[in-house]
């Protein structure tokens, strides 16, 4: 290893430490890493900034707005209400009825709003049916993650990885590869999703916890009919982080009273009013009926609101939202066909193009708040994605990616000559990526694993596509901890889960996805 490889390795170790220790927001940590590589001459200014103009990153930003338009339409709420049975209710039958549909919806929409809308509805329905909500909410989160593995737009990770692939092809770094098509991941993703849903419906019921201490307070009705009960998950934008409720007057800021706080699934006891607030705390609030219309579009917390508290769009706009999303998905799919590309159109009919058109139409028809649209986008996620492109480029420029790839190939027992070498190389890449995604963010994990995939495939002399697909599945398969995926954090707060609950239910699912990915990917992509 030369100086540049060692330097980049140390920068990445520093970045991983800062992310795990939660020293700053992820976007700022990754930006620091990019600047450190820029100062050492490993990245040029152009390379450091390329991620900020990448089509994949901008597509993710647009899909935040599209998802908000669908959420505001009320279609998802109506859907889940129809799916939940009202008689002959059993756990397996209920899960079998709504989990496959949730996975299908999550294949085309951002997972977070799907869970934000579905989780409170499912919890209230379970209590009405005298069933345990904790038996439903982790499967809900996992079903959205599984569904997101099936399409290019199912999760931002897939879009980011495809952006890296497209840039790599344009720069000549990726040879014999091609950008991922809309449903290309579905070849393996659908089979993995079916296996995962079977596990969730028929097996996980024995591993899921029963009612947790701290759920009783949800059953207490508000003292006045004008008061509504709301759960809110604090985000990193909440201005009172690090302060106690005695120091931060929540009622003065938001017009709501905090009834209790749950942290990591546990109800805070003792003098909880003097406990500093932390991100991902779940607050149970008593508020008036203006609370959701006023603060529902704020990103200082995720509003886990009951149905009917937020005004819905008109019937015409609801149907228009469905039509727009259908056109976006169908148009991006047809735009990949050779017969369409052979037309020689000056505009590339890809997801970026149709997401742009859909966003503009939704904005001008008032499907989301036009004057507050910047609040609907998670800017830290976008900065993380943009900087991840630069870090990936730095790993390639310094030679670190090629150096690490050599170890993976050696681990594969001279993989280029071994019959089972491809499986061992895929397994090693999967485990590295999955470890990153459980400890840091899934987008950063994909960016760190991408140059390894390029180097491994180049040195083995095979098509890199199987390795790119492997990264997509490994970066999304965050089941064992609540911190790896936003949806897991949301259901942890609502369901009162402990960290160990995710480990108990999620670890077997991680194993299932791992073995199916490693075995199936070579069958379809080589």
Coordinates of N, CA and C in Angstrom, one line a residue, residues 120-324:
X120 N -49.6 3.5 12.9 CA -50.6 3.9 13.9 C -52.0 3.2 13.6
X121 N -52.3 3.1 12.3 CA -53.6 2.5 11.9 C -53.6 1.0 12.4
X122 N -52.5 0.3 12.1 CA -52.4 -1.1 12.4 C -52.4 -1.3 14.0
X123 N -51.8 -0.3 14.7 CA -51.7 -0.4 16.1 C -53.1 -0.3 16.7
X124 N -53.9 0.7 16.2 CA -55.2 0.9 16.8 C -56.2 -0.2 16.4
X125 N -56.0 -0.7 15.2 CA -56.8 -1.9 14.8 C -56.5 -3.1 15.6
X126 N -55.3 -3.4 15.9 CA -54.9 -4.5 16.8 C -55.5 -4.4 18.1
X127 N -55.5 -3.2 18.7 CA -56.1 -3.0 20.0 C -57.6 -3.2 20.0
X128 N -58.2 -2.8 18.9 CA -59.7 -2.9 18.8 C -60.0 -4.4 18.7
X129 N -59.2 -5.2 18.0 CA -59.4 -6.6 17.8 C -58.9 -7.4 19.0
X130 N -58.4 -6.7 20.0 CA -57.8 -7.3 21.3 C -56.7 -8.3 20.9
X131 N -55.8 -7.8 20.0 CA -54.6 -8.5 19.7 C -53.4 -7.6 20.1
X132 N -52.2 -8.2 20.1 CA -51.0 -7.5 20.5 C -50.4 -6.7 19.4
X133 N -50.3 -5.3 19.5 CA -49.7 -4.6 18.4 C -48.3 -4.9 18.1
X134 N -47.6 -5.4 19.1 CA -46.2 -5.7 18.9 C -46.0 -6.9 18.0
X135 N -47.0 -7.7 17.7 CA -46.9 -8.8 16.8 C -47.0 -8.3 15.4
X136 N -47.4 -7.1 15.1 CA -47.6 -6.6 13.8 C -46.6 -5.6 13.3
X137 N -46.0 -4.8 14.2 CA -45.3 -3.6 13.7 C -43.9 -3.9 13.2
X138 N -43.2 -4.8 13.8 CA -41.9 -5.2 13.2 C -42.1 -5.8 11.8
X139 N -43.0 -6.8 11.7 CA -43.3 -7.3 10.3 C -43.7 -6.2 9.3
X140 N -44.4 -5.2 9.8 CA -44.7 -4.1 8.9 C -43.5 -3.4 8.3
X141 N -42.5 -3.1 9.2 CA -41.3 -2.4 8.8 C -40.5 -3.3 7.9
X142 N -40.4 -4.6 8.2 CA -39.6 -5.5 7.4 C -40.2 -5.7 6.1
X143 N -41.5 -5.8 6.0 CA -42.2 -6.0 4.7 C -41.9 -4.8 3.8
X144 N -41.8 -3.6 4.3 CA -41.5 -2.4 3.4 C -40.1 -2.5 2.9
X145 N -39.2 -3.0 3.8 CA -37.8 -3.1 3.4 C -37.6 -4.2 2.3
X146 N -38.3 -5.3 2.4 CA -38.3 -6.4 1.4 C -38.9 -5.9 0.1
X147 N -40.0 -5.2 0.2 CA -40.6 -4.7 -1.1 C -39.7 -3.7 -1.8
X148 N -38.9 -2.9 -1.0 CA -38.0 -1.9 -1.6 C -36.9 -2.6 -2.4
X149 N -36.6 -3.9 -2.2 CA -35.5 -4.6 -2.9 C -35.9 -5.0 -4.3
X150 N -37.2 -4.8 -4.6 CA -37.6 -5.4 -5.9 C -37.5 -4.5 -7.1
X151 N -37.4 -3.2 -6.9 CA -37.4 -2.3 -8.0 C -36.2 -1.3 -7.8
X152 N -35.9 -0.6 -8.9 CA -34.9 0.4 -8.9 C -35.3 1.6 -8.0
X153 N -36.6 1.9 -7.9 CA -37.0 3.1 -7.1 C -37.5 2.6 -5.7
X154 N -37.4 1.4 -5.4 CA -37.9 0.9 -4.1 C -37.2 1.5 -2.9
X155 N -36.0 1.9 -3.0 CA -35.3 2.5 -1.9 C -34.2 3.4 -2.5
X156 N -33.8 4.5 -1.8 CA -32.8 5.4 -2.3 C -31.5 4.7 -2.5
X157 N -31.2 3.6 -1.8 CA -30.0 2.9 -1.9 C -29.8 2.4 -3.4
X158 N -30.9 1.8 -3.9 CA -30.8 1.3 -5.3 C -30.6 2.4 -6.3
X159 N -31.2 3.6 -6.1 CA -31.0 4.7 -7.0 C -29.6 5.2 -6.9
X160 N -29.0 5.3 -5.7 CA -27.7 5.7 -5.5 C -26.7 4.8 -6.2
X161 N -26.9 3.5 -5.9 CA -26.0 2.5 -6.6 C -26.0 2.6 -8.1
X162 N -27.2 2.8 -8.6 CA -27.3 2.9 -10.1 C -26.7 4.1 -10.6
X163 N -26.7 5.2 -9.8 CA -26.0 6.4 -10.2 C -24.5 6.2 -10.2
X164 N -24.0 5.5 -9.3 CA -22.6 5.2 -9.2 C -22.2 4.3 -10.5
X165 N -23.1 3.4 -10.8 CA -22.8 2.5 -12.0 C -22.8 3.4 -13.2
X166 N -23.8 4.2 -13.4 CA -23.9 5.1 -14.6 C -22.6 6.0 -14.7
X167 N -22.2 6.6 -13.6 CA -21.0 7.4 -13.7 C -19.8 6.6 -14.0
X168 N -19.7 5.4 -13.4 CA -18.6 4.5 -13.6 C -18.4 4.1 -15.1
X169 N -19.6 3.8 -15.7 CA -19.6 3.5 -17.1 C -19.1 4.7 -18.0
X170 N -19.6 5.8 -17.7 CA -19.3 7.0 -18.4 C -17.8 7.4 -18.3
X171 N -17.2 7.1 -17.2 CA -15.8 7.4 -17.0 C -14.9 6.2 -17.3
X172 N -15.4 5.1 -17.8 CA -14.6 3.9 -18.2 C -14.2 3.1 -17.0
X173 N -14.6 3.4 -15.8 CA -14.2 2.6 -14.6 C -15.0 1.2 -14.6
X174 N -16.2 1.2 -15.0 CA -17.0 0.0 -15.1 C -17.0 -0.5 -16.5
X175 N -16.4 -1.7 -16.7 CA -16.3 -2.3 -18.0 C -17.3 -3.5 -18.1
X176 N -17.9 -3.7 -19.2 CA -18.8 -4.8 -19.4 C -20.1 -4.7 -18.5
X177 N -20.3 -3.6 -17.9 CA -21.5 -3.5 -17.1 C -22.6 -2.6 -17.7
X178 N -23.7 -2.5 -17.1 CA -24.8 -1.6 -17.6 C -25.6 -1.1 -16.5
X179 N -26.3 0.1 -16.6 CA -27.2 0.6 -15.6 C -28.3 -0.4 -15.3
X180 N -28.8 -0.4 -14.1 CA -29.8 -1.3 -13.7 C -31.2 -0.8 -14.2
X181 N -32.0 -1.8 -14.8 CA -33.3 -1.4 -15.3 C -34.3 -1.4 -14.1
X182 N -35.5 -0.9 -14.4 CA -36.5 -0.7 -13.3 C -36.8 -1.9 -12.6
X183 N -37.0 -3.0 -13.2 CA -37.4 -4.3 -12.6 C -36.2 -5.3 -12.6
X184 N -35.0 -4.9 -12.9 CA -33.9 -5.9 -12.9 C -33.7 -6.6 -11.6
X185 N -33.8 -5.8 -10.5 CA -33.6 -6.4 -9.2 C -34.6 -7.4 -8.8
X186 N -35.8 -7.3 -9.5 CA -36.9 -8.1 -9.1 C -36.7 -9.6 -9.5
X187 N -35.7 -9.9 -10.4 CA -35.4 -11.3 -10.7 C -35.1 -12.1 -9.5
X188 N -34.3 -11.5 -8.6 CA -34.0 -12.1 -7.3 C -34.8 -11.6 -6.2
X189 N -35.1 -10.2 -6.2 CA -35.8 -9.6 -5.2 C -37.2 -10.1 -4.9
X190 N -37.9 -10.5 -5.9 CA -39.3 -11.1 -5.7 C -39.2 -12.4 -4.9
X191 N -38.2 -13.2 -5.2 CA -38.0 -14.5 -4.6 C -37.6 -14.3 -3.1
X192 N -36.7 -13.3 -2.9 CA -36.3 -13.0 -1.5 C -37.5 -12.5 -0.7
X193 N -38.3 -11.6 -1.3 CA -39.4 -11.0 -0.7 C -40.5 -12.1 -0.3
X194 N -40.7 -13.0 -1.2 CA -41.7 -14.1 -0.9 C -41.2 -15.0 0.3
X195 N -39.9 -15.3 0.3 CA -39.3 -16.1 1.4 C -39.4 -15.3 2.7
X196 N -39.1 -14.0 2.6 CA -39.1 -13.2 3.8 C -40.5 -13.0 4.3
X197 N -41.5 -12.9 3.5 CA -42.9 -12.7 3.9 C -43.4 -14.1 4.5
X198 N -43.0 -15.2 3.9 CA -43.4 -16.5 4.5 C -42.8 -16.6 6.0
X199 N -41.6 -16.2 6.1 CA -41.0 -16.2 7.5 C -41.8 -15.3 8.4
X200 N -42.1 -14.1 8.0 CA -42.8 -13.1 8.8 C -44.2 -13.5 9.2
X201 N -44.9 -14.2 8.3 CA -46.3 -14.6 8.5 C -46.4 -15.8 9.4
X202 N -45.5 -16.8 9.1 CA -45.7 -18.1 9.8 C -44.7 -18.4 10.8
X203 N -43.6 -17.7 10.9 CA -42.5 -18.1 11.8 C -42.3 -17.0 12.9
X204 N -42.2 -15.8 12.4 CA -41.8 -14.7 13.3 C -42.8 -14.5 14.5
X205 N -44.0 -15.0 14.4 CA -45.0 -14.9 15.4 C -44.5 -15.5 16.7
X206 N -43.6 -16.5 16.6 CA -43.1 -17.1 17.8 C -41.9 -16.4 18.4
X207 N -41.4 -15.4 17.7 CA -40.2 -14.7 18.2 C -40.6 -13.3 18.6
X208 N -41.7 -12.8 18.1 CA -42.1 -11.4 18.4 C -42.6 -11.3 19.8
X209 N -42.3 -10.1 20.5 CA -42.7 -10.0 21.9 C -44.2 -9.8 22.1
X210 N -44.6 -9.9 23.3 CA -46.0 -9.6 23.7 C -46.0 -8.1 24.1
X211 N -47.1 -7.7 24.7 CA -47.3 -6.3 25.1 C -46.2 -5.9 26.0
X212 N -45.6 -4.7 25.7 CA -44.5 -4.1 26.5 C -45.1 -3.2 27.5
X213 N -44.3 -3.1 28.6 CA -44.6 -2.1 29.6 C -44.6 -0.7 29.0
X214 N -45.5 0.1 29.3 CA -45.5 1.5 28.7 C -46.5 1.6 27.6
X215 N -47.3 0.5 27.2 CA -48.3 0.7 26.2 C -49.6 1.1 26.9
X216 N -49.7 1.0 28.2 CA -51.0 1.2 28.8 C -51.4 2.7 28.7
X217 N -50.5 3.6 28.7 CA -50.8 5.0 28.6 C -51.5 5.3 27.3
X218 N -51.3 4.5 26.2 CA -52.0 4.8 25.0 C -53.5 4.6 25.1
X219 N -53.9 3.7 26.0 CA -55.3 3.4 26.2 C -56.1 4.4 26.9
X220 N -55.4 5.4 27.6 CA -56.1 6.4 28.3 C -56.7 7.4 27.3
X221 N -58.0 7.7 27.4 CA -58.6 8.6 26.5 C -58.3 10.1 26.9
X222 N -58.1 11.0 26.0 CA -58.0 12.4 26.4 C -59.1 12.9 27.2
X223 N -58.9 13.8 28.1 CA -59.9 14.3 29.0 C -61.0 15.1 28.3
X224 N -60.7 15.7 27.1 CA -61.7 16.5 26.4 C -61.9 16.0 25.0
X225 N -63.1 16.1 24.5 CA -63.3 15.7 23.1 C -62.6 16.6 22.1
X226 N -62.2 17.8 22.5 CA -61.4 18.7 21.6 C -59.9 18.4 21.6
X227 N -59.5 17.4 22.4 CA -58.1 17.0 22.5 C -57.9 15.7 21.8
X228 N -56.8 15.6 21.0 CA -56.5 14.4 20.3 C -55.2 13.9 20.8
X229 N -55.0 12.6 20.7 CA -53.8 11.9 21.1 C -52.9 11.7 19.9
X230 N -51.7 12.2 20.0 CA -50.7 12.1 18.8 C -49.4 11.5 19.3
X231 N -48.8 10.7 18.5 CA -47.4 10.2 18.8 C -46.5 10.9 17.8
X232 N -45.3 11.4 18.3 CA -44.4 12.1 17.5 C -43.0 11.6 17.7
X233 N -42.3 11.2 16.7 CA -40.9 10.7 16.8 C -40.0 11.9 16.5
X234 N -39.1 12.2 17.4 CA -38.2 13.3 17.3 C -37.2 13.1 16.2
X235 N -36.9 14.0 15.4 CA -35.9 13.9 14.3 C -34.7 14.7 14.8
X236 N -33.6 14.7 14.0 CA -32.4 15.4 14.3 C -32.6 16.9 14.1
X237 N -33.7 17.3 13.5 CA -34.0 18.8 13.4 C -34.7 19.3 14.6
X238 N -35.1 18.5 15.5 CA -35.9 19.0 16.7 C -35.0 20.0 17.5
X239 N -35.5 21.2 17.7 CA -34.6 22.2 18.4 C -34.4 22.0 19.9
X240 N -35.1 21.1 20.5 CA -35.0 20.9 21.9 C -34.1 19.7 22.3
X241 N -33.4 19.1 21.3 CA -32.5 18.0 21.6 C -31.4 18.4 22.7
X242 N -31.2 17.5 23.6 CA -30.3 17.8 24.7 C -30.8 18.6 25.8
X243 N -32.1 19.1 25.7 CA -32.7 19.9 26.8 C -33.8 19.0 27.4
X244 N -34.1 19.3 28.6 CA -35.2 18.7 29.3 C -36.5 19.4 29.0
X245 N -37.7 18.8 29.3 CA -38.9 19.4 29.0 C -39.2 20.6 30.0
X246 N -38.5 20.6 31.1 CA -38.6 21.8 32.0 C -37.8 23.0 31.4
X247 N -36.7 22.6 30.6 CA -35.9 23.7 30.0 C -36.6 24.1 28.6
X248 N -37.1 23.1 27.9 CA -37.7 23.4 26.6 C -39.2 23.4 26.8
X249 N -39.9 24.5 26.7 CA -41.4 24.6 26.9 C -42.1 24.1 25.6
X250 N -42.4 22.8 25.6 CA -43.0 22.2 24.4 C -44.3 22.8 24.1
X251 N -45.1 23.1 25.1 CA -46.5 23.7 24.9 C -46.3 25.0 24.2
X252 N -45.4 25.8 24.7 CA -45.2 27.2 24.1 C -44.8 27.1 22.7
X253 N -44.0 26.1 22.3 CA -43.5 26.0 20.9 C -44.5 25.4 20.0
X254 N -45.3 24.4 20.5 CA -46.1 23.6 19.6 C -47.6 23.5 20.0
X255 N -47.9 24.0 21.1 CA -49.3 24.0 21.6 C -49.8 22.6 21.9
X256 N -48.9 21.8 22.4 CA -49.3 20.4 22.8 C -48.6 20.1 24.1
X257 N -49.3 19.2 24.9 CA -48.7 18.7 26.2 C -48.1 17.3 26.1
X258 N -46.9 17.2 26.6 CA -46.3 15.9 26.5 C -46.8 15.0 27.7
X259 N -47.3 13.8 27.4 CA -47.8 12.9 28.4 C -46.8 12.0 28.9
X260 N -45.9 11.5 28.0 CA -44.8 10.6 28.4 C -43.8 10.5 27.3
X261 N -42.7 9.9 27.5 CA -41.6 9.7 26.6 C -41.2 8.2 26.5
X262 N -41.0 7.7 25.3 CA -40.5 6.4 25.2 C -39.1 6.5 24.5
X263 N -38.2 5.7 25.0 CA -36.8 5.7 24.4 C -36.4 4.3 24.2
X264 N -36.0 3.9 23.0 CA -35.6 2.6 22.7 C -36.6 1.5 23.2
X265 N -37.9 1.9 23.0 CA -38.9 1.0 23.4 C -39.3 1.0 24.8
X266 N -38.6 1.7 25.7 CA -38.9 1.7 27.1 C -39.5 3.1 27.5
X267 N -40.5 3.0 28.4 CA -41.2 4.2 28.9 C -40.3 4.8 30.0
X268 N -39.9 6.1 29.8 CA -39.1 6.7 30.8 C -39.8 6.9 32.1
X269 N -39.2 6.5 33.2 CA -39.9 6.7 34.5 C -39.2 7.7 35.3
X270 N -39.5 7.7 36.6 CA -38.9 8.6 37.5 C -39.1 10.1 37.1
X271 N -38.2 10.9 37.3 CA -38.3 12.3 37.0 C -38.0 12.6 35.5
X272 N -38.9 12.0 34.6 CA -38.6 12.1 33.2 C -38.7 13.5 32.6
X273 N -39.3 14.4 33.3 CA -39.4 15.8 32.9 C -38.0 16.4 32.9
X274 N -37.1 15.9 33.7 CA -35.7 16.4 33.8 C -34.7 15.6 33.0
X275 N -35.2 14.7 32.2 CA -34.4 13.9 31.3 C -34.1 14.6 30.0
X276 N -32.9 14.8 29.6 CA -32.6 15.5 28.3 C -33.2 14.7 27.1
X277 N -33.9 15.4 26.2 CA -34.5 14.8 25.0 C -33.4 14.3 24.0
X278 N -33.7 13.2 23.4 CA -32.7 12.6 22.4 C -33.4 12.4 21.1
X279 N -32.7 12.4 20.0 CA -33.3 12.1 18.7 C -33.8 10.6 18.8
X280 N -34.9 10.4 18.1 CA -35.6 9.2 18.0 C -36.4 8.8 19.3
X281 N -36.5 9.8 20.2 CA -37.5 9.6 21.3 C -38.9 9.7 20.7
X282 N -39.8 9.0 21.3 CA -41.2 9.1 20.9 C -42.0 9.8 22.0
X283 N -42.7 10.9 21.6 CA -43.4 11.6 22.6 C -44.9 11.3 22.4
X284 N -45.6 11.1 23.5 CA -47.1 11.0 23.4 C -47.7 12.3 23.8
X285 N -48.5 12.9 22.9 CA -48.9 14.3 23.0 C -50.4 14.4 23.1
X286 N -50.9 15.3 23.9 CA -52.3 15.8 23.9 C -52.3 17.1 23.2
X287 N -53.0 17.2 22.1 CA -53.0 18.4 21.3 C -54.5 18.7 20.8
X288 N -54.7 19.9 20.3 CA -56.0 20.2 19.7 C -56.0 19.8 18.3
X289 N -57.1 20.0 17.6 CA -57.2 19.5 16.2 C -56.5 20.3 15.2
X290 N -55.9 21.4 15.6 CA -55.1 22.2 14.7 C -53.7 21.8 14.6
X291 N -53.3 20.9 15.5 CA -51.9 20.5 15.7 C -51.3 19.9 14.4
X292 N -52.0 18.9 13.8 CA -51.5 18.2 12.6 C -51.5 19.1 11.4
X293 N -52.6 19.9 11.2 CA -52.5 20.8 10.0 C -51.4 21.8 10.1
X294 N -51.1 22.2 11.4 CA -50.0 23.2 11.6 C -48.7 22.7 11.5
X295 N -48.4 21.5 12.1 CA -47.1 20.9 12.2 C -46.9 19.6 11.5
X296 N -47.9 19.2 10.7 CA -47.8 17.9 10.1 C -46.8 17.9 9.0
X297 N -46.4 19.0 8.4 CA -45.5 19.1 7.3 C -44.1 19.5 7.8
X298 N -44.0 19.7 9.1 CA -42.7 20.0 9.7 C -41.8 18.7 9.7
X299 N -40.5 18.9 9.7 CA -39.6 17.7 9.8 C -38.8 17.7 11.1
X300 N -39.3 18.5 12.1 CA -38.7 18.5 13.4 C -39.1 17.2 14.1
X301 N -40.2 16.6 13.7 CA -40.6 15.2 14.2 C -41.4 14.5 13.1
X302 N -41.4 13.2 13.2 CA -42.3 12.4 12.3 C -43.6 12.3 13.0
X303 N -44.7 12.8 12.4 CA -46.0 12.7 13.0 C -46.7 11.4 12.7
X304 N -46.9 10.7 13.8 CA -47.6 9.4 13.7 C -49.0 9.6 14.0
X305 N -49.7 10.2 13.0 CA -51.0 10.8 13.3 C -52.2 9.9 13.0
X306 N -53.3 10.0 13.7 CA -54.5 9.2 13.4 C -55.1 9.7 12.1
X307 N -55.9 8.8 11.5 CA -56.6 9.1 10.2 C -57.6 10.2 10.5
X308 N -57.8 11.1 9.6 CA -58.8 12.1 9.7 C -58.3 13.4 10.4
X309 N -57.1 13.5 11.0 CA -56.6 14.7 11.6 C -56.1 15.6 10.6
X310 N -55.7 15.1 9.4 CA -55.1 16.0 8.4 C -56.0 16.1 7.2
X311 N -56.3 17.3 6.7 CA -57.2 17.4 5.6 C -56.7 16.7 4.3
X312 N -57.6 15.9 3.7 CA -57.2 15.2 2.5 C -57.4 16.0 1.2
X313 N -56.9 15.5 0.2 CA -57.1 16.2 -1.1 C -58.5 15.8 -1.7
X314 N -58.9 16.6 -2.6 CA -60.2 16.3 -3.3 C -60.2 15.0 -4.0
X315 N -61.4 14.5 -4.3 CA -61.4 13.2 -5.0 C -60.7 13.2 -6.4
X316 N -60.8 14.3 -7.1 CA -60.1 14.4 -8.4 C -58.6 14.4 -8.2
X317 N -58.1 15.0 -7.2 CA -56.6 15.0 -6.9 C -56.2 13.6 -6.5
X318 N -57.0 12.9 -5.7 CA -56.7 11.6 -5.3 C -56.4 10.7 -6.6
X319 N -57.4 10.7 -7.5 CA -57.3 9.9 -8.7 C -56.1 10.4 -9.5
X320 N -55.9 11.7 -9.6 CA -54.8 12.2 -10.3 C -53.4 11.7 -9.8
X321 N -53.3 11.7 -8.4 CA -52.1 11.2 -7.8 C -51.8 9.8 -8.2
X322 N -52.8 8.9 -8.3 CA -52.7 7.5 -8.7 C -52.2 7.5 -10.1
X323 N -52.9 8.2 -11.0 CA -52.5 8.2 -12.4 C -51.1 8.7 -12.6
X324 N -50.7 9.8 -11.9 CA -49.4 10.3 -12.1 C -48.3 9.3 -11.7

